PDB file of C-alpha atoms in Angstrom:
ATOM      1  CA  UNK A   1       0.000   0.000   0.000  1.00 36.00           C
ATOM      2  CA  UNK A   2       2.848   2.364   0.900  1.00 35.00           C
ATOM      3  CA  UNK A   3       4.637   1.514  -2.325  1.00 37.00           C
ATOM      4  CA  UNK A   4       1.487   2.337  -4.341  1.00 32.00           C
ATOM      5  CA  UNK A   5       1.131   5.701  -2.622  1.00 35.00           C
ATOM      6  CA  UNK A   6       4.761   6.506  -3.340  1.00 36.00           C
ATOM      7  CA  UNK A   7       4.342   5.628  -6.997  1.00 35.00           C
ATOM      8  CA  UNK A   8       1.421   7.965  -7.612  1.00 35.00           C
ATOM      9  CA  UNK A   9       3.439  11.247  -7.636  1.00 41.00           C
ATOM     10  CA  UNK A  10       5.974   9.677  -9.992  1.00 38.00           C
ATOM     11  CA  UNK A  11       3.242   8.570 -12.397  1.00 34.00           C
ATOM     12  CA  UNK A  12       1.713  12.018 -12.282  1.00 38.00           C
ATOM     13  CA  UNK A  13       5.054  13.607 -13.110  1.00 39.00           C
ATOM     14  CA  UNK A  14       5.353  11.281 -16.097  1.00 40.00           C
ATOM     15  CA  UNK A  15       1.893  12.292 -17.276  1.00 43.00           C
ATOM     16  CA  UNK A  16       0.510   8.779 -16.788  1.00 44.00           C
ATOM     17  CA  UNK A  17      -2.174   9.768 -14.275  1.00 46.00           C
ATOM     18  CA  UNK A  18      -5.066  12.008 -15.195  1.00 48.00           C
ATOM     19  CA  UNK A  19      -4.953  15.392 -13.513  1.00 46.00           C
ATOM     20  CA  UNK A  20      -7.840  17.782 -12.963  1.00 48.00           C
ATOM     21  CA  UNK A  21      -9.866  18.563 -16.063  1.00 54.00           C
ATOM     22  CA  UNK A  22      -8.765  21.688 -17.878  1.00 68.00           C
ATOM     23  CA  UNK A  23     -11.058  24.637 -17.334  1.00 84.00           C
ATOM     24  CA  UNK A  24     -13.309  25.545 -20.249  1.00 94.00           C
ATOM     25  CA  UNK A  25     -12.263  28.577 -22.258  1.00 97.00           C
ATOM     26  CA  UNK A  26     -14.140  31.772 -21.374  1.00 98.00           C
ATOM     27  CA  UNK A  27     -17.214  32.650 -23.418  1.00 98.00           C
ATOM     28  CA  UNK A  28     -18.115  36.081 -24.787  1.00 98.00           C
ATOM     29  CA  UNK A  29     -21.762  36.656 -25.802  1.00 98.00           C
ATOM     30  CA  UNK A  30     -23.132  39.490 -27.962  1.00 98.00           C
ATOM     31  CA  UNK A  31     -26.893  40.000 -28.119  1.00 97.00           C
ATOM     32  CA  UNK A  32     -29.022  40.902 -31.111  1.00 95.00           C
ATOM     33  CA  UNK A  33     -31.102  43.877 -32.191  1.00 91.00           C
ATOM     34  CA  UNK A  34     -33.425  45.316 -29.549  1.00 89.00           C
ATOM     35  CA  UNK A  35     -31.989  43.112 -26.803  1.00 94.00           C
ATOM     36  CA  UNK A  36     -29.544  43.803 -23.980  1.00 95.00           C
ATOM     37  CA  UNK A  37     -26.695  42.012 -22.269  1.00 97.00           C
ATOM     38  CA  UNK A  38     -28.629  40.880 -19.237  1.00 96.00           C
ATOM     39  CA  UNK A  39     -32.273  40.424 -20.184  1.00 94.00           C
ATOM     40  CA  UNK A  40     -33.384  37.546 -17.901  1.00 95.00           C
ATOM     41  CA  UNK A  41     -35.373  35.851 -20.668  1.00 93.00           C
ATOM     42  CA  UNK A  42     -32.631  36.075 -23.328  1.00 95.00           C
ATOM     43  CA  UNK A  43     -28.935  36.771 -22.730  1.00 97.00           C
ATOM     44  CA  UNK A  44     -29.224  36.583 -18.956  1.00 97.00           C
ATOM     45  CA  UNK A  45     -30.865  33.189 -19.346  1.00 97.00           C
ATOM     46  CA  UNK A  46     -28.186  31.959 -21.764  1.00 97.00           C
ATOM     47  CA  UNK A  47     -25.397  33.143 -19.447  1.00 98.00           C
ATOM     48  CA  UNK A  48     -26.865  31.312 -16.450  1.00 97.00           C
ATOM     49  CA  UNK A  49     -27.534  28.208 -18.536  1.00 97.00           C
ATOM     50  CA  UNK A  50     -23.923  27.990 -19.741  1.00 98.00           C
ATOM     51  CA  UNK A  51     -22.600  28.627 -16.235  1.00 98.00           C
ATOM     52  CA  UNK A  52     -24.842  25.862 -14.877  1.00 97.00           C
ATOM     53  CA  UNK A  53     -23.879  23.326 -17.523  1.00 96.00           C
ATOM     54  CA  UNK A  54     -20.143  24.142 -17.523  1.00 97.00           C
ATOM     55  CA  UNK A  55     -19.178  24.825 -13.881  1.00 96.00           C
ATOM     56  CA  UNK A  56     -16.401  27.354 -13.435  1.00 96.00           C
ATOM     57  CA  UNK A  57     -16.662  28.894 -16.904  1.00 98.00           C
ATOM     58  CA  UNK A  58     -16.329  32.655 -17.187  1.00 98.00           C
ATOM     59  CA  UNK A  59     -19.109  34.156 -19.323  1.00 98.00           C
ATOM     60  CA  UNK A  60     -19.017  37.802 -20.422  1.00 98.00           C
ATOM     61  CA  UNK A  61     -22.271  39.109 -21.886  1.00 98.00           C
ATOM     62  CA  UNK A  62     -21.319  42.301 -23.698  1.00 98.00           C
ATOM     63  CA  UNK A  63     -22.951  45.589 -22.788  1.00 98.00           C
ATOM     64  CA  UNK A  64     -22.547  48.596 -25.082  1.00 97.00           C
ATOM     65  CA  UNK A  65     -23.334  51.657 -22.996  1.00 96.00           C
ATOM     66  CA  UNK A  66     -23.686  52.643 -19.366  1.00 95.00           C
ATOM     67  CA  UNK A  67     -27.059  51.001 -18.782  1.00 96.00           C
ATOM     68  CA  UNK A  68     -29.298  48.265 -20.130  1.00 95.00           C
ATOM     69  CA  UNK A  69     -31.458  50.902 -21.824  1.00 95.00           C
ATOM     70  CA  UNK A  70     -28.419  52.387 -23.584  1.00 97.00           C
ATOM     71  CA  UNK A  71     -27.309  48.904 -24.550  1.00 97.00           C
ATOM     72  CA  UNK A  72     -30.669  48.253 -26.202  1.00 95.00           C
ATOM     73  CA  UNK A  73     -30.772  51.661 -27.901  1.00 94.00           C
ATOM     74  CA  UNK A  74     -27.225  51.258 -29.216  1.00 96.00           C
ATOM     75  CA  UNK A  75     -28.265  48.038 -30.961  1.00 94.00           C
ATOM     76  CA  UNK A  76     -30.341  50.302 -33.233  1.00 91.00           C
ATOM     77  CA  UNK A  77     -28.463  53.599 -33.380  1.00 93.00           C
ATOM     78  CA  UNK A  78     -24.755  53.246 -32.540  1.00 96.00           C
ATOM     79  CA  UNK A  79     -22.504  52.878 -35.578  1.00 96.00           C
ATOM     80  CA  UNK A  80     -21.526  49.195 -35.840  1.00 97.00           C
ATOM     81  CA  UNK A  81     -17.873  50.061 -36.393  1.00 98.00           C
ATOM     82  CA  UNK A  82     -17.859  52.056 -33.155  1.00 98.00           C
ATOM     83  CA  UNK A  83     -19.540  49.163 -31.358  1.00 98.00           C
ATOM     84  CA  UNK A  84     -16.872  46.763 -32.594  1.00 98.00           C
ATOM     85  CA  UNK A  85     -14.112  49.128 -31.456  1.00 98.00           C
ATOM     86  CA  UNK A  86     -15.721  49.379 -28.013  1.00 98.00           C
ATOM     87  CA  UNK A  87     -15.958  45.596 -27.725  1.00 98.00           C
ATOM     88  CA  UNK A  88     -12.339  45.169 -28.801  1.00 98.00           C
ATOM     89  CA  UNK A  89     -11.388  47.600 -26.013  1.00 98.00           C
ATOM     90  CA  UNK A  90     -13.429  45.656 -23.447  1.00 98.00           C
ATOM     91  CA  UNK A  91     -11.882  42.339 -24.473  1.00 98.00           C
ATOM     92  CA  UNK A  92      -8.334  43.699 -24.421  1.00 98.00           C
ATOM     93  CA  UNK A  93      -8.814  45.033 -20.884  1.00 98.00           C
ATOM     94  CA  UNK A  94     -10.353  41.873 -19.410  1.00 98.00           C
ATOM     95  CA  UNK A  95      -7.578  39.819 -17.747  1.00 98.00           C
ATOM     96  CA  UNK A  96      -9.696  36.657 -17.802  1.00 98.00           C
ATOM     97  CA  UNK A  97      -9.752  36.593 -21.622  1.00 98.00           C
ATOM     98  CA  UNK A  98      -6.069  36.973 -22.367  1.00 97.00           C
ATOM     99  CA  UNK A  99      -5.433  33.264 -22.978  1.00 97.00           C
ATOM    100  CA  UNK A 100      -8.225  33.156 -25.564  1.00 98.00           C
ATOM    101  CA  UNK A 101     -12.001  32.864 -25.559  1.00 98.00           C
ATOM    102  CA  UNK A 102     -14.922  31.415 -27.479  1.00 98.00           C
ATOM    103  CA  UNK A 103     -17.556  33.785 -28.850  1.00 98.00           C
ATOM    104  CA  UNK A 104     -21.293  33.387 -29.421  1.00 98.00           C
ATOM    105  CA  UNK A 105     -23.298  36.015 -31.277  1.00 98.00           C
ATOM    106  CA  UNK A 106     -27.066  36.113 -31.587  1.00 97.00           C
ATOM    107  CA  UNK A 107     -28.592  37.602 -34.761  1.00 95.00           C
ATOM    108  CA  UNK A 108     -26.652  40.793 -35.613  1.00 96.00           C
ATOM    109  CA  UNK A 109     -24.289  39.950 -32.755  1.00 97.00           C
ATOM    110  CA  UNK A 110     -23.067  37.111 -34.978  1.00 98.00           C
ATOM    111  CA  UNK A 111     -21.717  39.332 -37.734  1.00 97.00           C
ATOM    112  CA  UNK A 112     -20.472  41.876 -35.191  1.00 98.00           C
ATOM    113  CA  UNK A 113     -18.378  39.223 -33.437  1.00 98.00           C
ATOM    114  CA  UNK A 114     -17.040  38.099 -36.803  1.00 98.00           C
ATOM    115  CA  UNK A 115     -15.855  41.680 -37.294  1.00 98.00           C
ATOM    116  CA  UNK A 116     -14.127  41.436 -33.903  1.00 98.00           C
ATOM    117  CA  UNK A 117     -12.378  38.241 -35.038  1.00 98.00           C
ATOM    118  CA  UNK A 118     -11.219  39.906 -38.253  1.00 98.00           C
ATOM    119  CA  UNK A 119     -10.169  43.245 -36.766  1.00 98.00           C
ATOM    120  CA  UNK A 120      -8.976  42.442 -33.236  1.00 98.00           C
ATOM    121  CA  UNK A 121      -6.879  39.258 -33.011  1.00 97.00           C
ATOM    122  CA  UNK A 122      -5.719  39.896 -29.437  1.00 98.00           C
ATOM    123  CA  UNK A 123      -6.929  38.381 -27.248  1.00 98.00           C
ATOM    124  CA  UNK A 124      -7.504  35.425 -29.545  1.00 98.00           C
ATOM    125  CA  UNK A 125     -10.987  34.293 -30.449  1.00 98.00           C
ATOM    126  CA  UNK A 126     -10.817  30.496 -30.473  1.00 98.00           C
ATOM    127  CA  UNK A 127     -14.177  29.578 -32.002  1.00 98.00           C
ATOM    128  CA  UNK A 128     -17.115  31.646 -33.206  1.00 98.00           C
ATOM    129  CA  UNK A 129     -20.707  30.450 -32.912  1.00 98.00           C
ATOM    130  CA  UNK A 130     -23.135  32.566 -34.923  1.00 98.00           C
ATOM    131  CA  UNK A 131     -26.758  31.937 -33.937  1.00 98.00           C
ATOM    132  CA  UNK A 132     -28.900  33.427 -36.696  1.00 97.00           C
ATOM    133  CA  UNK A 133     -26.223  35.943 -37.759  1.00 96.00           C
ATOM    134  CA  UNK A 134     -26.746  37.537 -41.183  1.00 96.00           C
ATOM    135  CA  UNK A 135     -23.288  37.231 -42.725  1.00 97.00           C
ATOM    136  CA  UNK A 136     -24.358  38.299 -46.198  1.00 95.00           C
ATOM    137  CA  UNK A 137     -26.746  40.880 -44.794  1.00 93.00           C
ATOM    138  CA  UNK A 138     -30.494  41.140 -44.996  1.00 80.00           C
ATOM    139  CA  UNK A 139     -32.877  42.926 -47.315  1.00 65.00           C
ATOM    140  CA  UNK A 140     -36.423  44.038 -47.950  1.00 54.00           C
ATOM    141  CA  UNK A 141     -39.270  44.982 -45.718  1.00 49.00           C
ATOM    142  CA  UNK A 142     -37.708  44.694 -42.269  1.00 55.00           C
ATOM    143  CA  UNK A 143     -40.543  42.207 -41.545  1.00 52.00           C
ATOM    144  CA  UNK A 144     -40.532  42.828 -37.793  1.00 55.00           C
ATOM    145  CA  UNK A 145     -38.169  43.863 -35.049  1.00 57.00           C
ATOM    146  CA  UNK A 146     -38.124  42.854 -31.399  1.00 52.00           C
ATOM    147  CA  UNK A 147     -39.295  44.869 -28.451  1.00 48.00           C
ATOM    148  CA  UNK A 148     -42.511  46.623 -27.580  1.00 44.00           C
ATOM    149  CA  UNK A 149     -41.858  49.867 -29.474  1.00 51.00           C
ATOM    150  CA  UNK A 150     -43.731  49.246 -32.733  1.00 59.00           C
ATOM    151  CA  UNK A 151     -43.488  52.905 -33.767  1.00 68.00           C
ATOM    152  CA  UNK A 152     -39.682  52.625 -33.599  1.00 69.00           C
ATOM    153  CA  UNK A 153     -39.763  49.554 -35.838  1.00 68.00           C
ATOM    154  CA  UNK A 154     -42.035  51.365 -38.291  1.00 70.00           C
ATOM    155  CA  UNK A 155     -39.696  54.356 -38.410  1.00 71.00           C
ATOM    156  CA  UNK A 156     -36.656  52.136 -39.031  1.00 73.00           C
ATOM    157  CA  UNK A 157     -38.510  50.266 -41.766  1.00 68.00           C
ATOM    158  CA  UNK A 158     -39.449  53.487 -43.585  1.00 71.00           C
ATOM    159  CA  UNK A 159     -35.948  54.910 -43.202  1.00 74.00           C
ATOM    160  CA  UNK A 160     -34.357  51.802 -44.678  1.00 73.00           C
ATOM    161  CA  UNK A 161     -36.766  51.741 -47.593  1.00 67.00           C
ATOM    162  CA  UNK A 162     -36.121  55.411 -48.411  1.00 70.00           C
ATOM    163  CA  UNK A 163     -32.360  55.597 -48.149  1.00 81.00           C
ATOM    164  CA  UNK A 164     -30.422  52.705 -46.639  1.00 86.00           C
ATOM    165  CA  UNK A 165     -27.234  53.694 -48.473  1.00 91.00           C
ATOM    166  CA  UNK A 166     -27.297  57.429 -47.797  1.00 91.00           C
ATOM    167  CA  UNK A 167     -24.385  58.635 -45.677  1.00 91.00           C
ATOM    168  CA  UNK A 168     -26.548  59.886 -42.817  1.00 87.00           C
ATOM    169  CA  UNK A 169     -28.499  56.640 -42.542  1.00 90.00           C
ATOM    170  CA  UNK A 170     -25.363  54.503 -42.834  1.00 93.00           C
ATOM    171  CA  UNK A 171     -23.664  56.416 -40.043  1.00 91.00           C
ATOM    172  CA  UNK A 172     -26.534  56.315 -37.570  1.00 88.00           C
ATOM    173  CA  UNK A 173     -28.759  53.283 -38.213  1.00 90.00           C
ATOM    174  CA  UNK A 174     -27.197  49.928 -37.422  1.00 92.00           C
ATOM    175  CA  UNK A 175     -29.520  47.848 -39.600  1.00 89.00           C
ATOM    176  CA  UNK A 176     -28.612  49.943 -42.668  1.00 91.00           C
ATOM    177  CA  UNK A 177     -24.985  48.983 -42.136  1.00 94.00           C
ATOM    178  CA  UNK A 178     -25.679  45.361 -43.036  1.00 94.00           C
ATOM    179  CA  UNK A 179     -28.477  46.129 -45.541  1.00 91.00           C
ATOM    180  CA  UNK A 180     -27.602  44.227 -48.722  1.00 91.00           C
ATOM    181  CA  UNK A 181     -29.799  44.890 -51.748  1.00 87.00           C
ATOM    182  CA  UNK A 182     -29.077  42.383 -54.549  1.00 88.00           C
ATOM    183  CA  UNK A 183     -30.614  44.786 -57.085  1.00 86.00           C
ATOM    184  CA  UNK A 184     -28.224  47.559 -56.047  1.00 88.00           C
ATOM    185  CA  UNK A 185     -24.949  45.689 -55.706  1.00 91.00           C
ATOM    186  CA  UNK A 186     -22.765  48.578 -56.868  1.00 93.00           C
ATOM    187  CA  UNK A 187     -24.411  51.001 -54.462  1.00 93.00           C
ATOM    188  CA  UNK A 188     -24.048  48.462 -51.662  1.00 93.00           C
ATOM    189  CA  UNK A 189     -20.358  47.867 -52.358  1.00 94.00           C
ATOM    190  CA  UNK A 190     -19.671  51.587 -52.559  1.00 96.00           C
ATOM    191  CA  UNK A 191     -21.743  52.864 -49.644  1.00 95.00           C
ATOM    192  CA  UNK A 192     -22.036  50.109 -47.019  1.00 96.00           C
ATOM    193  CA  UNK A 193     -19.766  51.225 -44.190  1.00 96.00           C
ATOM    194  CA  UNK A 194     -19.771  47.909 -42.300  1.00 97.00           C
ATOM    195  CA  UNK A 195     -20.829  44.730 -44.093  1.00 97.00           C
ATOM    196  CA  UNK A 196     -19.150  45.514 -47.403  1.00 97.00           C
ATOM    197  CA  UNK A 197     -15.934  46.123 -45.478  1.00 98.00           C
ATOM    198  CA  UNK A 198     -15.865  42.931 -43.412  1.00 98.00           C
ATOM    199  CA  UNK A 199     -16.963  40.903 -46.469  1.00 98.00           C
ATOM    200  CA  UNK A 200     -14.068  42.297 -48.516  1.00 97.00           C
ATOM    201  CA  UNK A 201     -16.336  43.796 -51.191  1.00 95.00           C
ATOM    202  CA  UNK A 202     -13.987  46.700 -51.991  1.00 94.00           C
ATOM    203  CA  UNK A 203     -10.680  44.873 -51.998  1.00 93.00           C
ATOM    204  CA  UNK A 204      -8.758  42.316 -49.980  1.00 95.00           C
ATOM    205  CA  UNK A 205      -7.506  43.112 -46.495  1.00 97.00           C
ATOM    206  CA  UNK A 206      -5.105  40.214 -45.920  1.00 98.00           C
ATOM    207  CA  UNK A 207      -5.170  40.840 -42.172  1.00 98.00           C
ATOM    208  CA  UNK A 208      -8.929  40.274 -42.058  1.00 98.00           C
ATOM    209  CA  UNK A 209      -8.459  37.000 -43.923  1.00 98.00           C
ATOM    210  CA  UNK A 210      -5.565  35.798 -41.789  1.00 98.00           C
ATOM    211  CA  UNK A 211      -7.351  36.613 -38.541  1.00 98.00           C
ATOM    212  CA  UNK A 212     -10.593  34.847 -39.516  1.00 98.00           C
ATOM    213  CA  UNK A 213      -8.715  31.774 -40.682  1.00 98.00           C
ATOM    214  CA  UNK A 214      -7.092  31.527 -37.234  1.00 98.00           C
ATOM    215  CA  UNK A 215     -10.442  30.360 -35.791  1.00 98.00           C
ATOM    216  CA  UNK A 216     -10.557  26.714 -34.784  1.00 98.00           C
ATOM    217  CA  UNK A 217     -14.265  26.531 -35.668  1.00 98.00           C
ATOM    218  CA  UNK A 218     -16.771  28.884 -37.256  1.00 98.00           C
ATOM    219  CA  UNK A 219     -20.240  27.538 -36.439  1.00 98.00           C
ATOM    220  CA  UNK A 220     -23.246  29.000 -38.252  1.00 98.00           C
ATOM    221  CA  UNK A 221     -26.792  28.275 -37.063  1.00 98.00           C
ATOM    222  CA  UNK A 222     -29.668  28.813 -39.487  1.00 98.00           C
ATOM    223  CA  UNK A 223     -33.292  28.916 -38.331  1.00 97.00           C
ATOM    224  CA  UNK A 224     -35.197  26.772 -40.807  1.00 96.00           C
ATOM    225  CA  UNK A 225     -38.497  28.648 -40.351  1.00 94.00           C
ATOM    226  CA  UNK A 226     -37.031  32.144 -40.108  1.00 92.00           C
ATOM    227  CA  UNK A 227     -39.455  34.967 -40.949  1.00 87.00           C
ATOM    228  CA  UNK A 228     -37.200  37.810 -39.812  1.00 86.00           C
ATOM    229  CA  UNK A 229     -34.072  37.381 -41.949  1.00 90.00           C
ATOM    230  CA  UNK A 230     -34.415  37.792 -45.711  1.00 88.00           C
ATOM    231  CA  UNK A 231     -32.928  35.636 -47.134  1.00 92.00           C
ATOM    232  CA  UNK A 232     -32.525  33.099 -44.302  1.00 94.00           C
ATOM    233  CA  UNK A 233     -29.600  31.473 -46.143  1.00 96.00           C
ATOM    234  CA  UNK A 234     -27.575  34.550 -45.169  1.00 97.00           C
ATOM    235  CA  UNK A 235     -27.258  32.803 -41.799  1.00 97.00           C
ATOM    236  CA  UNK A 236     -25.124  30.187 -43.617  1.00 98.00           C
ATOM    237  CA  UNK A 237     -23.284  32.896 -45.601  1.00 97.00           C
ATOM    238  CA  UNK A 238     -25.393  32.317 -48.722  1.00 97.00           C
ATOM    239  CA  UNK A 239     -27.339  35.008 -50.554  1.00 95.00           C
ATOM    240  CA  UNK A 240     -29.418  35.861 -53.582  1.00 92.00           C
ATOM    241  CA  UNK A 241     -27.931  35.063 -56.940  1.00 90.00           C
ATOM    242  CA  UNK A 242     -26.512  38.285 -58.327  1.00 82.00           C
ATOM    243  CA  UNK A 243     -28.909  40.729 -59.974  1.00 82.00           C
ATOM    244  CA  UNK A 244     -32.220  39.308 -58.753  1.00 84.00           C
ATOM    245  CA  UNK A 245     -34.070  38.639 -55.511  1.00 84.00           C
ATOM    246  CA  UNK A 246     -35.737  35.256 -55.951  1.00 88.00           C
ATOM    247  CA  UNK A 247     -33.129  32.533 -56.390  1.00 94.00           C
ATOM    248  CA  UNK A 248     -30.642  31.993 -53.573  1.00 95.00           C
ATOM    249  CA  UNK A 249     -27.271  30.273 -53.712  1.00 96.00           C
ATOM    250  CA  UNK A 250     -25.207  28.658 -50.950  1.00 97.00           C
ATOM    251  CA  UNK A 251     -21.917  30.062 -49.734  1.00 98.00           C
ATOM    252  CA  UNK A 252     -19.947  27.682 -51.943  1.00 97.00           C
ATOM    253  CA  UNK A 253     -21.444  29.228 -55.106  1.00 97.00           C
ATOM    254  CA  UNK A 254     -20.800  32.851 -54.134  1.00 96.00           C
ATOM    255  CA  UNK A 255     -17.954  34.948 -55.521  1.00 94.00           C
ATOM    256  CA  UNK A 256     -16.795  35.575 -51.952  1.00 96.00           C
ATOM    257  CA  UNK A 257     -16.149  31.835 -51.564  1.00 97.00           C
ATOM    258  CA  UNK A 258     -14.851  31.115 -55.063  1.00 97.00           C
ATOM    259  CA  UNK A 259     -12.381  34.007 -54.847  1.00 96.00           C
ATOM    260  CA  UNK A 260     -11.694  33.040 -51.212  1.00 97.00           C
ATOM    261  CA  UNK A 261     -11.711  36.657 -50.129  1.00 97.00           C
ATOM    262  CA  UNK A 262     -12.136  35.738 -46.454  1.00 98.00           C
ATOM    263  CA  UNK A 263     -10.419  32.350 -46.450  1.00 98.00           C
ATOM    264  CA  UNK A 264     -13.760  30.563 -46.057  1.00 98.00           C
ATOM    265  CA  UNK A 265     -12.975  28.125 -48.871  1.00 98.00           C
ATOM    266  CA  UNK A 266      -9.768  27.067 -47.170  1.00 98.00           C
ATOM    267  CA  UNK A 267     -11.497  26.898 -43.793  1.00 98.00           C
ATOM    268  CA  UNK A 268     -14.243  24.748 -45.321  1.00 98.00           C
ATOM    269  CA  UNK A 269     -11.713  22.308 -46.745  1.00 98.00           C
ATOM    270  CA  UNK A 270     -10.008  22.132 -43.353  1.00 98.00           C
ATOM    271  CA  UNK A 271     -13.292  21.243 -41.649  1.00 98.00           C
ATOM    272  CA  UNK A 272     -13.464  24.509 -39.715  1.00 98.00           C
ATOM    273  CA  UNK A 273     -16.893  25.569 -41.004  1.00 98.00           C
ATOM    274  CA  UNK A 274     -19.937  24.004 -39.338  1.00 98.00           C
ATOM    275  CA  UNK A 275     -23.445  24.542 -40.742  1.00 98.00           C
ATOM    276  CA  UNK A 276     -26.285  23.746 -38.335  1.00 98.00           C
ATOM    277  CA  UNK A 277     -30.009  23.971 -38.947  1.00 97.00           C
ATOM    278  CA  UNK A 278     -32.693  24.157 -36.270  1.00 97.00           C
ATOM    279  CA  UNK A 279     -36.458  24.125 -36.617  1.00 96.00           C
ATOM    280  CA  UNK A 280     -38.135  27.333 -35.531  1.00 95.00           C
ATOM    281  CA  UNK A 281     -38.417  31.033 -36.242  1.00 93.00           C
ATOM    282  CA  UNK A 282     -35.611  33.519 -35.631  1.00 92.00           C
ATOM    283  CA  UNK A 283     -33.805  32.800 -32.328  1.00 94.00           C
ATOM    284  CA  UNK A 284     -36.451  30.259 -31.317  1.00 94.00           C
ATOM    285  CA  UNK A 285     -34.779  27.133 -29.962  1.00 96.00           C
ATOM    286  CA  UNK A 286     -35.154  24.759 -27.040  1.00 96.00           C
ATOM    287  CA  UNK A 287     -32.837  24.319 -24.089  1.00 96.00           C
ATOM    288  CA  UNK A 288     -32.485  20.663 -25.071  1.00 97.00           C
ATOM    289  CA  UNK A 289     -31.234  21.628 -28.544  1.00 97.00           C
ATOM    290  CA  UNK A 290     -28.815  24.170 -27.069  1.00 97.00           C
ATOM    291  CA  UNK A 291     -27.459  21.608 -24.594  1.00 97.00           C
ATOM    292  CA  UNK A 292     -26.941  18.844 -27.131  1.00 97.00           C
ATOM    293  CA  UNK A 293     -25.825  20.897 -30.136  1.00 97.00           C
ATOM    294  CA  UNK A 294     -24.121  24.094 -28.962  1.00 98.00           C
ATOM    295  CA  UNK A 295     -22.572  23.302 -25.582  1.00 97.00           C
ATOM    296  CA  UNK A 296     -20.160  20.686 -27.010  1.00 97.00           C
ATOM    297  CA  UNK A 297     -18.390  23.496 -28.918  1.00 97.00           C
ATOM    298  CA  UNK A 298     -17.685  25.235 -25.590  1.00 96.00           C
ATOM    299  CA  UNK A 299     -16.231  22.306 -23.675  1.00 87.00           C
TER     300      UNK A 299
END
């Protein structure tokens, strides 16, 4: 018995005995339009769920602004590029993230976190999970927006329809900054101050490409009954076939993929891209689905 006890430290030094399980990487969450960091029925719920299922994990739910109200308002009216810069600042100053973190973005938070991956490689984003993110943008009608302020949604809808690509609207209305009209591709490429930049529509930024390709996994969740995102295939990086607004094509048939402007083709071949589908409307999913499908990417 004494000899066995004496042998245990030696075996541990040789790496032959299992030690304590490595702690899960921290998780950074970014909410969607009209939401806030800590809403108890959305991001607050997700944060507590992850913390319950993965004991000891550090979860940062991003807040843009000094209050929950500001955070919600900024999801409509704060320039997306400024939001990304603010998040990069928060991440750089958080000592618990400096060894790397996983990221999970919901709806527009998905494409915003992709911009963080492309623009701010330190601290390192390990994997990105985009839940309903619109990576090729969205178009037409602004079918509905969350929250109780229907007059605000109506105003945004009218503003987008009248002048999504005007300088004033681009600078001050978040949803215009990822508005992608397939019938106005030239205007989109020229005037979009956010999406056209991170999708390399005006030229190749090799740093963006290198930084995105450093991800271990890029997981994209599409809601199979989505009535909010047009076209829903944007959640898998697909879009309308050029010059019309009826036929859609998958990522692999887009010029962005064929020209490999973001490195997605190479990532796909390396098995880094994961395409998941879930039944339900936009951001509607069950805890059981989240546990079985999403949590494994965080452990």
